[in-house]
PDB file of C-alpha atoms in Angstrom:
ATOM      1  CA  MET A   1       0.000   0.000   0.000  1.00 34.00           C
ATOM      2  CA  GLN A   2       1.338   3.421  -0.963  1.00 45.00           C
ATOM      3  CA  ALA A   3       1.906   5.987   1.788  1.00 50.00           C
ATOM      4  CA  GLU A   4      -0.609   8.829   1.841  1.00 62.00           C
ATOM      5  CA  GLU A   5       0.655  11.972   0.129  1.00 73.00           C
ATOM      6  CA  ARG A   6       0.814  14.997   2.397  1.00 83.00           C
ATOM      7  CA  LYS A   7       0.914  18.391   0.715  1.00 90.00           C
ATOM      8  CA  VAL A   8       0.012  22.020   1.260  1.00 92.00           C
ATOM      9  CA  GLN A   9      -3.013  23.025  -0.816  1.00 92.00           C
ATOM     10  CA  ALA A  10      -4.672  26.338  -1.649  1.00 92.00           C
ATOM     11  CA  VAL A  11      -8.438  26.564  -2.105  1.00 92.00           C
ATOM     12  CA  ARG A  12     -10.305  29.426  -3.741  1.00 92.00           C
ATOM     13  CA  PRO A  13     -14.066  29.022  -3.307  1.00 87.00           C
ATOM     14  CA  GLU A  14     -15.607  29.918  -6.659  1.00 82.00           C
ATOM     15  CA  ARG A  15     -19.310  29.264  -6.139  1.00 80.00           C
ATOM     16  CA  GLU A  16     -21.813  29.245  -3.347  1.00 82.00           C
ATOM     17  CA  VAL A  17     -23.437  26.080  -2.049  1.00 82.00           C
ATOM     18  CA  MET A  18     -26.747  26.022  -0.157  1.00 75.00           C
ATOM     19  CA  THR A  19     -26.340  24.282   3.211  1.00 74.00           C
ATOM     20  CA  ARG A  20     -28.727  22.310   5.400  1.00 73.00           C
ATOM     21  CA  GLN A  21     -28.986  25.470   7.521  1.00 76.00           C
ATOM     22  CA  ARG A  22     -30.437  27.186   4.419  1.00 75.00           C
ATOM     23  CA  LEU A  23     -27.541  29.641   4.153  1.00 81.00           C
ATOM     24  CA  PRO A  24     -25.099  30.060   1.267  1.00 77.00           C
ATOM     25  CA  TYR A  25     -21.556  28.873   1.974  1.00 80.00           C
ATOM     26  CA  PHE A  26     -18.375  29.219  -0.032  1.00 89.00           C
ATOM     27  CA  ILE A  27     -16.649  25.904   0.692  1.00 87.00           C
ATOM     28  CA  GLY A  28     -12.987  26.179   1.631  1.00 91.00           C
ATOM     29  CA  ILE A  29     -11.226  23.452   3.593  1.00 92.00           C
ATOM     30  CA  SER A  30     -13.003  20.119   4.027  1.00 89.00           C
ATOM     31  CA  GLY A  31     -12.562  16.411   3.586  1.00 89.00           C
ATOM     32  CA  GLU A  32     -13.925  16.742   0.072  1.00 87.00           C
ATOM     33  CA  THR A  33     -11.796  19.672  -1.100  1.00 89.00           C
ATOM     34  CA  VAL A  34      -8.365  18.871   0.377  1.00 91.00           C
ATOM     35  CA  GLY A  35      -8.725  15.552   2.185  1.00 90.00           C
ATOM     36  CA  ALA A  36      -8.881  17.175   5.627  1.00 91.00           C
ATOM     37  CA  ARG A  37      -9.643  14.750   8.446  1.00 91.00           C
ATOM     38  CA  GLY A  38     -10.624  16.976  11.343  1.00 91.00           C
ATOM     39  CA  LEU A  39     -11.237  20.475  10.027  1.00 92.00           C
ATOM     40  CA  ALA A  40     -13.783  22.303   7.902  1.00 91.00           C
ATOM     41  CA  MET A  41     -13.448  26.022   7.170  1.00 94.00           C
ATOM     42  CA  HIS A  42     -15.789  28.077   5.004  1.00 93.00           C
ATOM     43  CA  ILE A  43     -17.227  31.530   4.366  1.00 94.00           C
ATOM     44  CA  VAL A  44     -20.911  31.963   5.178  1.00 94.00           C
ATOM     45  CA  VAL A  45     -22.922  34.828   3.696  1.00 94.00           C
ATOM     46  CA  ILE A  46     -26.218  35.696   5.354  1.00 95.00           C
ATOM     47  CA  PRO A  47     -28.271  37.751   2.891  1.00 96.00           C
ATOM     48  CA  PRO A  48     -29.915  40.983   4.094  1.00 97.00           C
ATOM     49  CA  GLY A  49     -32.723  40.207   6.548  1.00 95.00           C
ATOM     50  CA  ALA A  50     -32.201  36.444   6.203  1.00 95.00           C
ATOM     51  CA  LYS A  51     -31.743  33.819   8.890  1.00 94.00           C
ATOM     52  CA  ALA A  52     -30.601  30.233   9.198  1.00 91.00           C
ATOM     53  CA  GLU A  53     -33.070  27.449   9.831  1.00 90.00           C
ATOM     54  CA  PRO A  54     -32.883  26.444  13.506  1.00 92.00           C
ATOM     55  CA  HIS A  55     -30.442  23.529  13.749  1.00 90.00           C
ATOM     56  CA  LEU A  56     -27.750  21.829  15.772  1.00 92.00           C
ATOM     57  CA  HIS A  57     -24.403  20.219  15.026  1.00 89.00           C
ATOM     58  CA  VAL A  58     -23.971  16.637  16.184  1.00 91.00           C
ATOM     59  CA  GLY A  59     -20.595  15.914  17.749  1.00 90.00           C
ATOM     60  CA  TYR A  60     -18.465  18.877  16.698  1.00 90.00           C
ATOM     61  CA  GLU A  61     -17.626  22.414  17.773  1.00 93.00           C
ATOM     62  CA  THR A  62     -18.050  25.523  15.650  1.00 94.00           C
ATOM     63  CA  GLY A  63     -15.990  28.705  15.723  1.00 96.00           C
ATOM     64  CA  ILE A  64     -17.182  31.779  13.830  1.00 97.00           C
ATOM     65  CA  TYR A  65     -15.308  34.997  13.060  1.00 98.00           C
ATOM     66  CA  VAL A  66     -17.496  37.847  11.818  1.00 98.00           C
ATOM     67  CA  LEU A  67     -16.026  39.795   8.891  1.00 98.00           C
ATOM     68  CA  GLU A  68     -18.975  42.064   8.001  1.00 98.00           C
ATOM     69  CA  GLY A  69     -22.403  42.847   9.409  1.00 98.00           C
ATOM     70  CA  ARG A  70     -24.169  42.249  12.698  1.00 98.00           C
ATOM     71  CA  VAL A  71     -25.539  38.784  13.419  1.00 98.00           C
ATOM     72  CA  LEU A  72     -28.005  37.837  16.135  1.00 98.00           C
ATOM     73  CA  THR A  73     -27.609  34.229  17.274  1.00 97.00           C
ATOM     74  CA  ARG A  74     -30.527  32.740  19.186  1.00 97.00           C
ATOM     75  CA  TRP A  75     -29.706  29.560  21.061  1.00 97.00           C
ATOM     76  CA  GLY A  76     -31.094  27.116  23.627  1.00 95.00           C
ATOM     77  CA  GLU A  77     -33.903  24.564  23.794  1.00 94.00           C
ATOM     78  CA  ASN A  78     -36.447  27.258  22.913  1.00 94.00           C
ATOM     79  CA  LEU A  79     -33.957  29.608  21.227  1.00 95.00           C
ATOM     80  CA  GLU A  80     -34.500  31.751  24.321  1.00 96.00           C
ATOM     81  CA  HIS A  81     -30.923  33.079  24.638  1.00 97.00           C
ATOM     82  CA  GLU A  82     -29.408  35.715  22.354  1.00 97.00           C
ATOM     83  CA  VAL A  83     -25.985  37.088  21.502  1.00 98.00           C
ATOM     84  CA  VAL A  84     -25.089  39.707  18.858  1.00 98.00           C
ATOM     85  CA  SER A  85     -21.779  39.343  17.012  1.00 98.00           C
ATOM     86  CA  GLU A  86     -20.095  42.196  15.170  1.00 98.00           C
ATOM     87  CA  PRO A  87     -17.051  42.466  12.879  1.00 98.00           C
ATOM     88  CA  GLY A  88     -13.865  41.423  14.648  1.00 98.00           C
ATOM     89  CA  GLU A  89     -15.656  39.154  17.142  1.00 98.00           C
ATOM     90  CA  PHE A  90     -15.516  35.400  17.547  1.00 98.00           C
ATOM     91  CA  LEU A  91     -18.478  33.188  18.462  1.00 98.00           C
ATOM     92  CA  PHE A  92     -18.233  29.638  19.848  1.00 97.00           C
ATOM     93  CA  VAL A  93     -21.065  27.106  19.427  1.00 96.00           C
ATOM     94  CA  PRO A  94     -20.667  23.861  21.425  1.00 96.00           C
ATOM     95  CA  PRO A  95     -21.791  20.532  19.947  1.00 94.00           C
ATOM     96  CA  GLY A  96     -25.514  19.795  20.192  1.00 93.00           C
ATOM     97  CA  VAL A  97     -26.634  23.343  21.112  1.00 95.00           C
ATOM     98  CA  PRO A  98     -29.711  24.378  19.085  1.00 95.00           C
ATOM     99  CA  HIS A  99     -29.262  27.764  17.404  1.00 94.00           C
ATOM    100  CA  GLU A 100     -30.123  30.041  14.496  1.00 95.00           C
ATOM    101  CA  ALA A 101     -28.299  33.052  13.029  1.00 96.00           C
ATOM    102  CA  VAL A 102     -30.108  36.206  11.868  1.00 97.00           C
ATOM    103  CA  ASN A 103     -28.641  39.044   9.797  1.00 98.00           C
ATOM    104  CA  LEU A 104     -29.745  42.227  11.587  1.00 98.00           C
ATOM    105  CA  SER A 105     -29.421  44.362   8.446  1.00 98.00           C
ATOM    106  CA  ALA A 106     -32.245  44.613   5.927  1.00 97.00           C
ATOM    107  CA  THR A 107     -29.875  46.055   3.287  1.00 98.00           C
ATOM    108  CA  GLU A 108     -26.374  44.547   3.708  1.00 98.00           C
ATOM    109  CA  PRO A 109     -25.183  40.920   3.771  1.00 97.00           C
ATOM    110  CA  ALA A 110     -23.300  39.570   6.783  1.00 97.00           C
ATOM    111  CA  ARG A 111     -20.132  37.527   6.165  1.00 97.00           C
ATOM    112  CA  ALA A 112     -18.171  35.273   8.486  1.00 97.00           C
ATOM    113  CA  VAL A 113     -15.481  32.615   8.501  1.00 97.00           C
ATOM    114  CA  VAL A 114     -16.811  29.349   9.960  1.00 94.00           C
ATOM    115  CA  ALA A 115     -14.456  26.653  11.269  1.00 94.00           C
ATOM    116  CA  ARG A 116     -15.455  23.241  12.606  1.00 91.00           C
ATOM    117  CA  ASN A 117     -13.536  20.280  13.972  1.00 92.00           C
ATOM    118  CA  ASP A 118     -15.196  17.866  11.536  1.00 85.00           C
ATOM    119  CA  ALA A 119     -14.086  17.600   7.912  1.00 80.00           C
ATOM    120  CA  ALA A 120     -17.566  16.429   6.780  1.00 72.00           C
ATOM    121  CA  GLU A 121     -19.651  18.618   9.080  1.00 62.00           C
ATOM    122  CA  GLN A 122     -22.651  19.084   6.767  1.00 63.00           C
ATOM    123  CA  ASP A 123     -23.344  15.372   7.148  1.00 69.00           C
ATOM    124  CA  ARG A 124     -24.180  15.957  10.820  1.00 72.00           C
ATOM    125  CA  VAL A 125     -26.313  19.103  10.754  1.00 76.00           C
ATOM    126  CA  GLU A 126     -29.784  18.345  12.111  1.00 76.00           C
ATOM    127  CA  PRO A 127     -32.895  20.534  11.901  1.00 74.00           C
ATOM    128  CA  PHE A 128     -34.248  21.705  15.233  1.00 87.00           C
ATOM    129  CA  ARG A 129     -37.797  22.660  16.224  1.00 82.00           C
ATOM    130  CA  PRO A 130     -38.139  24.539  19.519  1.00 81.00           C
ATOM    131  CA  ALA A 131     -40.658  23.050  21.955  1.00 76.00           C
ATOM    132  CA  ASN A 132     -42.148  26.484  22.720  1.00 68.00           C
ATOM    133  CA  PRO A 133     -41.399  28.803  19.765  1.00 57.00           C
TER     134      PRO A 133
END
């Protein structure tokens, strides 16, 4: 059996992909693009006034760095908690925590870098329906 080739690779996301969260992503580093085993890293664009479908991530952590815009993240069993993230801020989402992201601008998109410790993270995104919306 031949030893696995290890190499440095550049990725330029050329097109957007709709995710299970119902937000457009520009796929960067993943198992599919570069053979990553424990990392996924993408750009998410939340259109003006748009929001993600409520969801949770099974078994992996998410780190977000906001580049542009203001994003409200609702989280918890009834999405009862809120945090607003602005450019230059990081946001951490633990595994299994229900949440949704909302672009607070009606005219400008919000953009962020999203990193996860799972190279095939979209396979383990699950929809979430709050008990008491």
